[in-house]
Amino acid sequence: MDGDHRPLTAPQRLDILALPSPDWLYHHLTIRGSPDEISRFRLAAAGAGVVPWVRDYDAMIERLVTLMLRPPRTERRLTIAEMRLLAGKMRDLFWQDDQAALTHYDRSRSCPFDLQRLVPVPWAILRQGDDAPDSLRWLWEHWGTTWQLRRVRDITATFRADPVTTRIFEFWSADWSPWRAITTIANAWPALTIALRPLY
């Protein structure tokens, strides 16, 4: 559900930074405000940490086999039948992973800063899948990164900050900071001070 299957896609347009194997950038995000505003924000921001993409699992097999066919015939270690078998097993694992994520999607609040809760991907985009050109464009234009944030944690307790008026999150984003999402969030929450800091 979080874009782990993106390497199956064809190269994307150059004006969208959507690499199949991205560099992950570490960030700290600091949110400050009144106790009431911080409490409301924490409630609004917490989610499952996944994007509920619609996937074509049968097409996934064909794309996997196509990727396995790319090396020259002399370098291939599997027959086409073995490739199809392996692709089917991989598809089943992807499906199981997605189903496990979806089981708790509406109830889970395990991710303290979930972009899907704050700047949600609309259904018209979700139903196209995470690797569709329109989906990548939407993510790039609204989030500023084309993958879901990873390893999101509230690390306020590790700093000398008042947890009632300040929350500090850490996360990893693909290739770029999610600056467009942060701008949207800051506009939606004008009573909060929001500071994003990439740590290289």
Tab-separated table of C-alpha atoms in Angstrom:
chain	number	residue	atom	x	y	z
A	1	MET	CA	0.000	0.000	0.000
A	2	ASP	CA	2.921	2.350	0.466
A	3	GLY	CA	4.488	2.230	-2.956
A	4	ASP	CA	6.868	-0.670	-2.435
A	5	HIS	CA	5.763	-2.052	-5.779
A	6	ARG	CA	6.774	1.021	-7.796
A	7	PRO	CA	9.861	-0.605	-9.398
A	8	LEU	CA	7.453	-2.474	-11.687
A	9	THR	CA	6.670	0.629	-13.694
A	10	ALA	CA	8.068	2.103	-16.852
A	11	PRO	CA	10.209	5.274	-16.655
A	12	GLN	CA	8.160	8.389	-15.942
A	13	ARG	CA	8.245	11.879	-17.410
A	14	LEU	CA	11.290	13.904	-16.488
A	15	ASP	CA	9.341	16.801	-14.957
A	16	ILE	CA	8.211	14.542	-12.097
A	17	LEU	CA	10.886	13.229	-9.748
A	18	ALA	CA	9.642	9.621	-9.455
A	19	LEU	CA	12.614	7.305	-9.491
A	20	PRO	CA	12.075	3.525	-9.269
A	21	SER	CA	14.809	3.305	-6.604
A	22	PRO	CA	14.716	6.616	-4.740
A	23	ASP	CA	17.195	8.142	-2.350
A	24	TRP	CA	15.560	8.432	1.060
A	25	LEU	CA	16.041	11.752	2.847
A	26	TYR	CA	15.813	12.076	6.624
A	27	HIS	CA	13.743	14.949	8.075
A	28	HIS	CA	12.645	16.518	11.325
A	29	LEU	CA	9.303	18.317	11.372
A	30	THR	CA	8.554	20.619	14.306
A	31	ILE	CA	5.005	21.781	15.030
A	32	ARG	CA	4.355	24.470	17.665
A	33	GLY	CA	1.117	25.982	18.884
A	34	SER	CA	-1.357	26.285	21.713
A	35	PRO	CA	-2.219	23.120	23.648
A	36	ASP	CA	-5.664	22.970	22.007
A	37	GLU	CA	-4.275	23.405	18.486
A	38	ILE	CA	-1.551	20.813	19.052
A	39	SER	CA	-4.125	18.372	20.411
A	40	ARG	CA	-6.414	18.912	17.404
A	41	PHE	CA	-3.505	18.564	14.990
A	42	ARG	CA	-2.298	15.321	16.553
A	43	LEU	CA	-5.783	13.869	16.231
A	44	ALA	CA	-6.086	14.978	12.592
A	45	ALA	CA	-2.568	13.872	11.581
A	46	ALA	CA	-2.530	10.349	13.020
A	47	GLY	CA	-3.420	7.577	10.593
A	48	ALA	CA	-2.462	4.171	9.286
A	49	GLY	CA	0.539	5.472	7.351
A	50	VAL	CA	-0.526	3.838	4.095
A	51	VAL	CA	-2.189	5.008	0.899
A	52	PRO	CA	-5.058	2.689	-0.140
A	53	TRP	CA	-4.106	2.339	-3.810
A	54	VAL	CA	-6.156	0.132	-6.113
A	55	ARG	CA	-3.853	-2.386	-7.805
A	56	ASP	CA	-4.203	-4.698	-10.800
A	57	TYR	CA	-2.509	-7.776	-9.376
A	58	ASP	CA	-2.825	-9.829	-12.571
A	59	ALA	CA	-1.116	-7.101	-14.607
A	60	MET	CA	1.593	-7.094	-11.936
A	61	ILE	CA	2.594	-10.632	-12.985
A	62	GLU	CA	3.083	-9.538	-16.594
A	63	ARG	CA	5.146	-6.532	-15.564
A	64	LEU	CA	7.343	-8.667	-13.329
A	65	VAL	CA	7.926	-11.207	-16.092
A	66	THR	CA	8.753	-8.379	-18.501
A	67	LEU	CA	11.365	-7.081	-16.062
A	68	MET	CA	12.864	-10.553	-15.711
A	69	LEU	CA	13.089	-10.840	-19.506
A	70	ARG	CA	15.213	-7.689	-19.837
A	71	PRO	CA	18.656	-9.266	-19.393
A	72	PRO	CA	20.071	-10.952	-22.511
A	73	ARG	CA	18.988	-14.565	-22.903
A	74	THR	CA	22.519	-15.787	-22.119
A	75	GLU	CA	22.385	-14.084	-18.705
A	76	ARG	CA	18.959	-15.360	-17.650
A	77	ARG	CA	18.856	-18.046	-14.995
A	78	LEU	CA	15.125	-18.858	-15.191
A	79	THR	CA	12.873	-20.236	-17.889
A	80	ILE	CA	9.765	-18.246	-18.805
A	81	ALA	CA	7.627	-20.770	-16.916
A	82	GLU	CA	9.815	-20.302	-13.820
A	83	MET	CA	9.594	-16.522	-14.221
A	84	ARG	CA	5.792	-16.719	-14.307
A	85	LEU	CA	5.780	-18.932	-11.217
A	86	LEU	CA	8.090	-16.546	-9.343
A	87	ALA	CA	6.074	-13.512	-10.490
A	88	GLY	CA	2.875	-15.183	-9.255
A	89	LYS	CA	4.423	-15.802	-5.840
A	90	MET	CA	5.630	-12.200	-5.651
A	91	ARG	CA	2.175	-10.947	-6.656
A	92	ASP	CA	0.633	-13.053	-3.883
A	93	LEU	CA	3.034	-11.527	-1.336
A	94	PHE	CA	2.194	-8.006	-2.521
A	95	TRP	CA	-1.519	-8.817	-2.262
A	96	GLN	CA	-1.124	-10.214	1.278
A	97	ASP	CA	0.877	-7.163	2.331
A	98	ASP	CA	-1.763	-4.821	0.924
A	99	GLN	CA	-4.628	-6.734	2.548
A	100	ALA	CA	-2.887	-6.636	5.928
A	101	ALA	CA	-2.466	-2.866	5.600
A	102	LEU	CA	-6.078	-2.339	4.516
A	103	THR	CA	-7.452	-4.428	7.389
A	104	HIS	CA	-6.524	-1.687	9.858
A	105	TYR	CA	-6.655	1.326	7.524
A	106	ASP	CA	-9.772	2.966	8.995
A	107	ARG	CA	-8.899	2.246	12.630
A	108	SER	CA	-5.133	2.495	12.888
A	109	ARG	CA	-3.499	5.644	14.205
A	110	SER	CA	-0.029	4.121	14.414
A	111	CYS	CA	1.513	6.750	12.125
A	112	PRO	CA	1.621	10.084	14.010
A	113	PHE	CA	2.081	12.219	10.857
A	114	ASP	CA	0.199	10.659	7.951
A	115	LEU	CA	0.097	12.649	4.707
A	116	GLN	CA	-2.888	10.605	3.535
A	117	ARG	CA	-4.872	11.978	6.495
A	118	LEU	CA	-3.740	15.581	6.050
A	119	VAL	CA	-3.533	15.881	2.238
A	120	PRO	CA	-5.504	12.829	1.066
A	121	VAL	CA	-5.114	11.345	-2.394
A	122	PRO	CA	-8.574	11.549	-4.034
A	123	TRP	CA	-10.427	8.414	-5.135
A	124	ALA	CA	-10.126	9.318	-8.837
A	125	ILE	CA	-6.351	9.060	-8.406
A	126	LEU	CA	-6.312	6.098	-5.977
A	127	ARG	CA	-8.225	3.890	-8.390
A	128	GLN	CA	-5.552	4.375	-11.074
A	129	GLY	CA	-2.843	2.788	-8.917
A	130	ASP	CA	0.386	4.182	-7.534
A	131	ASP	CA	2.344	3.828	-10.773
A	132	ALA	CA	-0.095	5.575	-13.143
A	133	PRO	CA	1.213	8.814	-14.677
A	134	ASP	CA	-1.755	10.775	-13.268
A	135	SER	CA	-1.075	9.366	-9.794
A	136	LEU	CA	2.596	10.297	-9.874
A	137	ARG	CA	1.742	13.765	-11.141
A	138	TRP	CA	-0.855	14.256	-8.369
A	139	LEU	CA	1.612	13.140	-5.682
A	140	TRP	CA	4.348	15.373	-7.078
A	141	GLU	CA	2.049	18.399	-7.327
A	142	HIS	CA	0.326	17.954	-3.936
A	143	TRP	CA	2.925	16.254	-1.754
A	144	GLY	CA	6.217	17.197	-3.399
A	145	THR	CA	7.340	13.562	-3.303
A	146	THR	CA	5.914	10.541	-5.116
A	147	TRP	CA	6.146	7.975	-2.323
A	148	GLN	CA	4.472	7.685	1.062
A	149	LEU	CA	6.655	8.860	3.960
A	150	ARG	CA	8.572	6.091	5.728
A	151	ARG	CA	9.530	5.400	9.351
A	152	VAL	CA	7.429	8.235	10.715
A	153	ARG	CA	7.831	8.650	14.482
A	154	ASP	CA	6.981	11.222	17.105
A	155	ILE	CA	10.347	11.969	18.719
A	156	THR	CA	9.254	14.868	20.929
A	157	ALA	CA	10.365	13.027	24.076
A	158	THR	CA	13.993	12.977	22.893
A	159	PHE	CA	14.148	16.792	22.876
A	160	ARG	CA	13.795	19.391	25.603
A	161	ALA	CA	10.449	20.585	24.356
A	162	ASP	CA	7.098	21.012	26.049
A	163	PRO	CA	5.045	18.140	24.577
A	164	VAL	CA	1.831	20.068	25.175
A	165	THR	CA	2.824	22.930	22.840
A	166	THR	CA	5.407	21.242	20.597
A	167	ARG	CA	5.544	18.015	18.613
A	168	ILE	CA	8.608	16.844	16.717
A	169	PHE	CA	8.370	14.108	14.102
A	170	GLU	CA	11.038	12.283	12.158
A	171	PHE	CA	10.517	10.608	8.792
A	172	TRP	CA	12.162	9.624	5.539
A	173	SER	CA	10.892	10.911	2.190
A	174	ALA	CA	11.777	9.799	-1.324
A	175	ASP	CA	14.193	11.997	-3.289
A	176	TRP	CA	12.740	15.277	-2.081
A	177	SER	CA	11.165	16.941	0.935
A	178	PRO	CA	7.348	16.830	0.991
A	179	TRP	CA	7.342	20.620	0.836
A	180	ARG	CA	4.132	20.946	-1.147
A	181	ALA	CA	2.206	18.935	1.445
A	182	ILE	CA	3.813	20.931	4.257
A	183	THR	CA	2.731	24.182	2.562
A	184	THR	CA	-0.853	22.901	2.275
A	185	ILE	CA	-0.833	21.781	5.915
A	186	ALA	CA	0.578	25.130	7.093
A	187	ASN	CA	-2.171	26.974	5.196
A	188	ALA	CA	-4.842	24.715	6.716
A	189	TRP	CA	-3.444	25.193	10.233
A	190	PRO	CA	-2.521	28.913	10.396
A	191	ALA	CA	-2.378	28.965	14.206
A	192	LEU	CA	0.517	26.495	14.157
A	193	THR	CA	4.174	27.178	13.438
A	194	ILE	CA	5.504	24.429	11.180
A	195	ALA	CA	9.205	23.974	10.420
A	196	LEU	CA	10.593	21.239	8.162
A	197	ARG	CA	14.286	20.450	8.366
A	198	PRO	CA	16.031	17.915	6.107
A	199	LEU	CA	19.114	16.395	7.734
A	200	TYR	CA	21.776	15.349	5.254
